[in-house]
Amino acid sequence: MKDKSNNNKNEFIPNWTEEAPKAGSYRSIFKWGDPKAFKHPNNELYSLFKSELGLTDNDFKNKINEGHEMVVCDSPVNITNDQIDSLISIVGSENVATDDYSRVKYSSGKTMEEVTKLRARTIDKVNDVVVHPRDKDDVQKIVAYCNNEKIPINAYGGGSSVNFGLAPAKGGISLALNTHMNKIISFNENNQTVLVQPGMMGPAYEDILNNAPEKLNARRKYTGGHFPQSFEFSSVGGWVVTLGSGQQSSYYGDAYDLVVSQEFVTPSGNFVTLDYPATATGPKVNDIMKGSEGSFGILVELTMKVFRYTPENQQSFAFIFPTWEAAAAASREITQGEFGMPSVFRISDPEETVMALKLYRVEGTIFDKIIRMRGFQPMQRCLYIGQTEGEKGFSKHVKKMVKKVCKAHGAMYLTGYPLKNWKHGRFSDPYMREDAHDYGIILDTVESPVTWDNLHKLHEGVRKFVKNRPNTMCLTHASHFYPQGTNLYFIFMAKYSDLDEYKAFLEGIMDAVLEHGGSPSHHHGVGKMFAPFMERHLGKEQMAILQALKNHFDPNNIMNPGQLGLGK
Amino acid sequence: MKDKSNNNKNEFIPNWTEEAPKAGSYRSIFKWGDPKAFKHPNNELYSLFKSELGLTDNDFKNKINEGHEMVVCDSPVNITNDQIDSLISIVGSENVATDDYSRVKYSSGKTMEEVTKLRARTIDKVNDVVVHPRDKDDVQKIVAYCNNEKIPINAYGGGSSVNFGLAPAKGGISLALNTHMNKIISFNENNQTVLVQPGMMGPAYEDILNNAPEKLNARRKYTGGHFPQSFEFSSVGGWVVTLGSGQQSSYYGDAYDLVVSQEFVTPSGNFVTLDYPATATGPKVNDIMKGSEGSFGILVELTMKVFRYTPENQQSFAFIFPTWEAAAAASREITQGEFGMPSVFRISDPEETVMALKLYRVEGTIFDKIIRMRGFQPMQRCLYIGQTEGEKGFSKHVKKMVKKVCKAHGAMYLTGYPLKNWKHGRFSDPYMREDAHDYGIILDTVESPVTWDNLHKLHEGVRKFVKNRPNTMCLTHASHFYPQGTNLYFIFMAKYSDLDEYKAFLEGIMDAVLEHGGSPSHHHGVGKMFAPFMERHLGKEQMAILQALKNHFDPNNIMNPGQLGLGK
């Protein structure tokens, strides 16, 4: 459905793609999200893109590399027929695939580089075979067999990786965990925990928990509390092994905090960590495994914390601040104020605020007029949107305190209206990526955690690099808050001459991030994309510790070689 | 100062020791806490002990093995004069000690076995030399030197270990970190973090934070939020490397949660973990090191979270529940209710409640009368005491909700009076241990985390074992709460025929804990006492992971060998 605001007669509207990709096409692999769902830039955004990126309507007349062709993969299958037969004997022939499409699909994530190459029908290294294990016994047999035969195994969860996490550096097997291993095994209402298979996707997981009285015979409704932007296309196991965060994690905690225990299958042995709420029995193996991104072994089951589901207690709010400094100072005060945390908590920098006021439809409303009247200046003012939840009185009190702090920092209250609009598009905004890319425009993101005392230095340092390139947008927000700091999420958007120019630019951004005290990742993980930055970031000694663990679990280096910069 | 209630004319009062141990005596090593501070059982407790332990006044007339003798250590120094000279060349002769007293003191913790042996002048394996490093450079040189020479190093923090954590299984060096490395290095008010040396003791740490405006030139007052019962005699580094918890940890988090970053010196290299509030750059080395109890390397600096210090916002409360089941159910509801957590949160089982009502002076008050009138039965009723804190409105709201939940579970409100009395003795109650032990009575503790669904099974299982022995008290409370469960802290007290009988009994308790789904430790750590239970508890695979880390950090097995059951 096209956006209503695009129906203005006198304006040119690009012919945004409105058809689901053909089955078997490149586009069906790289398209974000639901094949049949689309979100196009509204009129205001389209105008903004043109002016900011130095483009005209003419740049939006001819699409480039739409990827409608059927996938062809010339890469030979590098494992033997005997080996394939052995895999078939474990999981059945219906669960072993060597067709071109499967091999390419299960070797691809959603990085702009992968998408650009798929559009150009350039196939990088792919897996030799895709295997769909039915249960953890299958995984055990596969890992044991592959360890003997020295066949690499690359785990595949929801497929939403944005860091080459799914790219099989040495070929081998892509292990598709979301095909069969995607169910809740048991629910423990006393402990508020759920035992789940790693390949369960976000919406199915949340749906069962929200409807726990009917679906789990529970006394109450529950929520998993984890809502990354990739929610619809990411798996519970994927959240944990990549250390994901969600849009409500400032209240519920990051994926790291949600995991009570895990069962792992590794080449050196299988184990379940224990489900105590706390222990003092030495270093916590349960925590050591988190973030291992398939390089230690395969996560086959996990016990997750769940929370009471009380949407009726949610309170939403938005504020406009006179400056980024004021928004950041208020955020710190809220985070350190010890009155409880909002769940949704997002401050946009001045450049992102320009876009956000359009995207969340504040522009043109009565709020817009008052904001102008009161002297909040474009490219200075900053939007803060948020939501509180939890028990009713708690949620109300947090909102009350947020208001108090924001007002003390010169902010104006905008009601819950912008949050409502943000919520509406919270998972669909990335769908605009394909629209832009159809016309050669790359929209990508880099993100980093940051302590409060380094927030402005990192923000300015990265912005300076990005904005030094003409016709390049740089939108920044902070969306995950901790008493000790927050994250900075940089969205950059531009038309590049070619992939190499884009890659060099991205590398420059990463340099700027590290140079100004940032980390390669707050919640996107490492994969193979950030692997080259790991040693520079963590130092040799920390990398040696991770490599020592790798050597212990995976002496033959078959588990996702190259992931995290380990076992190269 | 003797307790007033002991001044009743007609009753026999044991001659509780009231003098500070002589310098250089065994007693000066094993006495808990401040040499000049004492806390004796009040009259009601003394009567209770006699009746419950099957004793009479006659049993309290002759003290046994008071340990007033000067320490003698016949154990030869097993490192060479050259090696001692080398250590002297690093830290100076004033920081190297080989006298009998130092060797015994720095090899001893506070387990009942160690105390019993010290009273009997039985010296187990001791260190060869005590070294007091002045700074982290000293530690680096010592570790490098000892690694070359294969001399074991056993770190010593505050000395309050209750699990043979300080016992040098293979002799070598005791590294006393609290002598010089006991200061705050810097304070970052924006990030609410403090960089501290590991040997800083609890009270000094808290005092500086509480007085941050004067002592750190800060805008506000702060608290570390960590108050183990050993607060006065434990070190900040010790809290972290042993995974301690404090009496307010249900609100502030366990020591594990308070550590932002750490600097470690290990035989295989030195490193600082980064101080981001969150990261997704693979398994978190910062977390891997927590709980390593000196077996990977020496923690030389750590960045800790601090919190706003607002005692004026604290709200205290107490309730009496009709049954343990009701107290546990209310606690679960409070913990899972998502209205924020109390900081102090303690429920006592029926047997502990008998003692608690005496210890916190509820017995004999108007409350006592009303409790009886309303039909709360002894050996059924359970005491719950607690405190809320944080921002004023938050703290009030948590208390309001706690009240609501407790009343719904049939509890009667007892005001903040019992909490006040608990608070008064919160760190001094263990001082009664020496009084009891002077008359051959052992008072010891075992504690375990537990999920909600296993709470009653574990409680009953351990109680059944302990109470099967005649004349043995078993007091249990839960004091650390999580949405997924709590801990059970068992205090047992009895007169044993000899040390072997006591040790066999303790082993039986540990068996009962593990058999009923408990863990060897919720917050006491592992040391060498629980090391033999580690593999049974964690399984071979998890132990192999810890051993792989040990091998990486400490290939020559010099770092506290035997600790955690590693590097035996």
mmCIF file of N, CA and C in Angstrom, chain A residues 195-259:
data_model
loop_
_atom_site.group_PDB
_atom_site.id
_atom_site.type_symbol
_atom_site.label_atom_id
_atom_site.label_comp_id
_atom_site.label_asym_id
_atom_site.label_seq_id
_atom_site.Cartn_x
_atom_site.Cartn_y
_atom_site.Cartn_z
ATOM 1 N N LEU A 195 11.847 -22.808 28.288
ATOM 2 C CA LEU A 195 12.900 -23.580 27.617
ATOM 3 C C LEU A 195 12.553 -23.599 26.134
ATOM 4 N N VAL A 196 13.454 -23.081 25.304
ATOM 5 C CA VAL A 196 13.112 -22.854 23.905
ATOM 6 C C VAL A 196 14.237 -23.338 23.001
ATOM 7 N N GLN A 197 13.867 -23.721 21.798
ATOM 8 C CA GLN A 197 14.878 -24.099 20.805
ATOM 9 C C GLN A 197 15.423 -22.835 20.137
ATOM 10 N N PRO A 198 16.673 -22.884 19.682
ATOM 11 C CA PRO A 198 17.331 -21.653 19.244
ATOM 12 C C PRO A 198 16.735 -21.033 17.977
ATOM 13 N N GLY A 199 16.099 -21.877 17.135
ATOM 14 C CA GLY A 199 15.626 -21.363 15.858
ATOM 15 C C GLY A 199 14.218 -20.787 15.899
ATOM 16 N N MET A 200 13.656 -20.643 17.095
ATOM 17 C CA MET A 200 12.324 -20.049 17.184
ATOM 18 C C MET A 200 12.420 -18.565 16.836
ATOM 19 N N MET A 201 11.521 -18.093 15.981
ATOM 20 C CA MET A 201 11.587 -16.707 15.538
ATOM 21 C C MET A 201 10.841 -15.799 16.522
ATOM 22 N N GLY A 202 11.235 -14.541 16.546
ATOM 23 C CA GLY A 202 10.688 -13.570 17.487
ATOM 24 C C GLY A 202 9.170 -13.569 17.582
ATOM 25 N N PRO A 203 8.444 -13.369 16.471
ATOM 26 C CA PRO A 203 6.984 -13.228 16.587
ATOM 27 C C PRO A 203 6.287 -14.480 17.131
ATOM 28 N N ALA A 204 6.749 -15.657 16.728
ATOM 29 C CA ALA A 204 6.127 -16.890 17.225
ATOM 30 C C ALA A 204 6.355 -17.015 18.733
ATOM 31 N N TYR A 205 7.562 -16.670 19.144
ATOM 32 C CA TYR A 205 7.931 -16.729 20.565
ATOM 33 C C TYR A 205 7.056 -15.774 21.371
ATOM 34 N N GLU A 206 6.980 -14.541 20.902
ATOM 35 C CA GLU A 206 6.217 -13.525 21.629
ATOM 36 C C GLU A 206 4.725 -13.847 21.622
ATOM 37 N N ASP A 207 4.248 -14.380 20.527
ATOM 38 C CA ASP A 207 2.819 -14.692 20.423
ATOM 39 C C ASP A 207 2.407 -15.742 21.460
ATOM 40 N N ILE A 208 3.211 -16.773 21.594
ATOM 41 C CA ILE A 208 2.875 -17.821 22.573
ATOM 42 C C ILE A 208 2.917 -17.256 23.987
ATOM 43 N N LEU A 209 3.943 -16.448 24.271
ATOM 44 C CA LEU A 209 4.061 -15.886 25.622
ATOM 45 C C LEU A 209 2.919 -14.922 25.926
ATOM 46 N N ASN A 210 2.576 -14.082 24.949
ATOM 47 C CA ASN A 210 1.466 -13.132 25.154
ATOM 48 C C ASN A 210 0.155 -13.858 25.404
ATOM 49 N N ASN A 211 0.034 -15.053 24.826
ATOM 50 C CA ASN A 211 -1.194 -15.836 24.975
ATOM 51 C C ASN A 211 -0.968 -17.069 25.843
ATOM 52 N N ALA A 212 -0.124 -16.890 26.839
ATOM 53 C CA ALA A 212 0.257 -18.030 27.686
ATOM 54 C C ALA A 212 -0.935 -18.726 28.348
ATOM 55 N N PRO A 213 -1.971 -18.007 28.793
ATOM 56 C CA PRO A 213 -3.083 -18.729 29.422
ATOM 57 C C PRO A 213 -3.679 -19.785 28.480
ATOM 58 N N GLU A 214 -3.864 -19.433 27.210
ATOM 59 C CA GLU A 214 -4.425 -20.405 26.256
ATOM 60 C C GLU A 214 -3.363 -21.377 25.758
ATOM 61 N N LYS A 215 -2.172 -20.853 25.437
ATOM 62 C CA LYS A 215 -1.201 -21.683 24.728
ATOM 63 C C LYS A 215 -0.252 -22.454 25.638
ATOM 64 N N LEU A 216 -0.097 -22.001 26.876
ATOM 65 C CA LEU A 216 0.826 -22.692 27.787
ATOM 66 C C LEU A 216 0.132 -23.086 29.088
ATOM 67 N N ASN A 217 -1.180 -22.913 29.093
ATOM 68 C CA ASN A 217 -1.953 -23.260 30.288
ATOM 69 C C ASN A 217 -1.452 -22.503 31.525
ATOM 70 N N ALA A 218 -1.081 -21.238 31.323
ATOM 71 C CA ALA A 218 -0.496 -20.446 32.401
ATOM 72 C C ALA A 218 -1.557 -19.615 33.115
ATOM 73 N N ARG A 219 -1.175 -19.099 34.282
ATOM 74 C CA ARG A 219 -2.082 -18.239 35.035
ATOM 75 C C ARG A 219 -2.114 -16.814 34.488
ATOM 76 N N ARG A 220 -0.999 -16.410 33.850
ATOM 77 C CA ARG A 220 -0.863 -15.034 33.373
ATOM 78 C C ARG A 220 -0.367 -15.001 31.936
ATOM 79 N N LYS A 221 -0.371 -13.777 31.382
ATOM 80 C CA LYS A 221 0.258 -13.519 30.084
ATOM 81 C C LYS A 221 1.706 -13.089 30.306
ATOM 82 N N TYR A 222 2.593 -13.413 29.378
ATOM 83 C CA TYR A 222 4.000 -13.058 29.517
ATOM 84 C C TYR A 222 4.545 -12.398 28.249
ATOM 85 N N THR A 223 5.714 -11.804 28.406
ATOM 86 C CA THR A 223 6.455 -11.281 27.254
ATOM 87 C C THR A 223 7.911 -11.682 27.397
ATOM 88 N N GLY A 224 8.574 -11.843 26.240
ATOM 89 C CA GLY A 224 10.011 -12.109 26.261
ATOM 90 C C GLY A 224 10.815 -10.836 26.473
ATOM 91 N N GLY A 225 10.190 -9.689 26.201
ATOM 92 C CA GLY A 225 10.855 -8.406 26.448
ATOM 93 C C GLY A 225 11.974 -8.077 25.475
ATOM 94 N N HIS A 226 12.084 -8.833 24.384
ATOM 95 C CA HIS A 226 13.206 -8.600 23.454
ATOM 96 C C HIS A 226 12.693 -8.259 22.060
ATOM 97 N N PHE A 227 12.937 -7.026 21.642
ATOM 98 C CA PHE A 227 12.381 -6.534 20.380
ATOM 99 C C PHE A 227 13.414 -5.782 19.557
ATOM 100 N N PRO A 228 14.366 -6.517 18.973
ATOM 101 C CA PRO A 228 15.303 -5.849 18.069
ATOM 102 C C PRO A 228 14.543 -5.373 16.822
ATOM 103 N N GLN A 229 15.147 -4.456 16.068
ATOM 104 C CA GLN A 229 14.470 -4.005 14.841
ATOM 105 C C GLN A 229 14.240 -5.198 13.908
ATOM 106 N N SER A 230 15.102 -6.194 14.014
ATOM 107 C CA SER A 230 14.971 -7.405 13.185
ATOM 108 C C SER A 230 14.039 -8.433 13.819
ATOM 109 N N PHE A 231 13.256 -8.021 14.808
ATOM 110 C CA PHE A 231 12.385 -8.924 15.570
ATOM 111 C C PHE A 231 11.702 -9.979 14.712
ATOM 112 N N GLU A 232 11.098 -9.531 13.611
ATOM 113 C CA GLU A 232 10.308 -10.456 12.785
ATOM 114 C C GLU A 232 11.163 -11.524 12.107
ATOM 115 N N PHE A 233 12.467 -11.239 11.936
ATOM 116 C CA PHE A 233 13.301 -12.135 11.133
ATOM 117 C C PHE A 233 14.567 -12.542 11.864
ATOM 118 N N SER A 234 14.458 -12.609 13.172
ATOM 119 C CA SER A 234 15.599 -13.066 13.954
ATOM 120 C C SER A 234 15.108 -14.123 14.926
ATOM 121 N N SER A 235 16.044 -14.944 15.372
ATOM 122 C CA SER A 235 15.672 -16.085 16.212
ATOM 123 C C SER A 235 16.141 -15.865 17.643
ATOM 124 N N VAL A 236 15.490 -16.558 18.555
ATOM 125 C CA VAL A 236 15.829 -16.431 19.972
ATOM 126 C C VAL A 236 17.300 -16.803 20.208
ATOM 127 N N GLY A 237 17.737 -17.888 19.604
ATOM 128 C CA GLY A 237 19.139 -18.289 19.751
ATOM 129 C C GLY A 237 20.082 -17.257 19.156
ATOM 130 N N GLY A 238 19.680 -16.705 18.024
ATOM 131 C CA GLY A 238 20.490 -15.679 17.374
ATOM 132 C C GLY A 238 20.668 -14.450 18.254
ATOM 133 N N TRP A 239 19.599 -14.073 18.954
ATOM 134 C CA TRP A 239 19.706 -12.913 19.863
ATOM 135 C C TRP A 239 20.850 -13.122 20.854
ATOM 136 N N VAL A 240 20.938 -14.357 21.355
ATOM 137 C CA VAL A 240 21.883 -14.618 22.441
ATOM 138 C C VAL A 240 23.312 -14.799 21.935
ATOM 139 N N VAL A 241 23.463 -15.589 20.870
ATOM 140 C CA VAL A 241 24.835 -15.863 20.426
ATOM 141 C C VAL A 241 25.483 -14.637 19.798
ATOM 142 N N THR A 242 24.683 -13.646 19.390
ATOM 143 C CA THR A 242 25.272 -12.418 18.845
ATOM 144 C C THR A 242 25.207 -11.246 19.823
ATOM 145 N N LEU A 243 24.716 -11.488 21.042
ATOM 146 C CA LEU A 243 24.607 -10.427 22.067
ATOM 147 C C LEU A 243 23.728 -9.276 21.606
ATOM 148 N N GLY A 244 22.545 -9.600 21.130
ATOM 149 C CA GLY A 244 21.629 -8.571 20.646
ATOM 150 C C GLY A 244 21.005 -7.740 21.753
ATOM 151 N N SER A 245 20.446 -6.610 21.333
ATOM 152 C CA SER A 245 19.628 -5.787 22.224
ATOM 153 C C SER A 245 18.328 -5.502 21.496
ATOM 154 N N GLY A 246 17.314 -5.142 22.246
ATOM 155 C CA GLY A 246 16.039 -4.816 21.631
ATOM 156 C C GLY A 246 15.632 -3.389 21.938
ATOM 157 N N GLN A 247 14.528 -2.985 21.350
ATOM 158 C CA GLN A 247 14.087 -1.598 21.490
ATOM 159 C C GLN A 247 13.508 -1.312 22.883
ATOM 160 N N GLN A 248 13.296 -2.345 23.692
ATOM 161 C CA GLN A 248 12.834 -2.122 25.056
ATOM 162 C C GLN A 248 13.862 -2.634 26.089
ATOM 163 N N SER A 249 15.098 -2.821 25.625
ATOM 164 C CA SER A 249 16.111 -3.436 26.482
ATOM 165 C C SER A 249 16.561 -2.557 27.632
ATOM 166 N N SER A 250 16.361 -1.253 27.539
ATOM 167 C CA SER A 250 16.767 -0.402 28.668
ATOM 168 C C SER A 250 15.996 -0.797 29.920
ATOM 169 N N TYR A 251 14.820 -1.369 29.728
ATOM 170 C CA TYR A 251 14.048 -1.883 30.868
ATOM 171 C C TYR A 251 14.274 -3.390 31.052
ATOM 172 N N TYR A 252 14.139 -4.157 29.982
ATOM 173 C CA TYR A 252 14.170 -5.618 30.113
ATOM 174 C C TYR A 252 15.585 -6.204 30.181
ATOM 175 N N GLY A 253 16.577 -5.415 29.771
ATOM 176 C CA GLY A 253 17.938 -5.939 29.704
ATOM 177 C C GLY A 253 18.256 -6.429 28.310
ATOM 178 N N ASP A 254 19.551 -6.480 27.995
ATOM 179 C CA ASP A 254 20.009 -6.998 26.707
ATOM 180 C C ASP A 254 19.842 -8.517 26.684
ATOM 181 N N ALA A 255 19.997 -9.106 25.509
ATOM 182 C CA ALA A 255 19.849 -10.566 25.400
ATOM 183 C C ALA A 255 20.742 -11.268 26.428
ATOM 184 N N TYR A 256 21.922 -10.714 26.633
ATOM 185 C CA TYR A 256 22.870 -11.272 27.608
ATOM 186 C C TYR A 256 22.214 -11.500 28.970
ATOM 187 N N ASP A 257 21.360 -10.546 29.343
ATOM 188 C CA ASP A 257 20.758 -10.590 30.680
ATOM 189 C C ASP A 257 19.566 -11.542 30.766
ATOM 190 N N LEU A 258 19.069 -11.982 29.628
ATOM 191 C CA LEU A 258 17.811 -12.739 29.615
ATOM 192 C C LEU A 258 18.004 -14.245 29.678
ATOM 193 N N VAL A 259 19.261 -14.681 29.598
ATOM 194 C CA VAL A 259 19.542 -16.113 29.450
ATOM 195 C C VAL A 259 19.865 -16.751 30.784
#
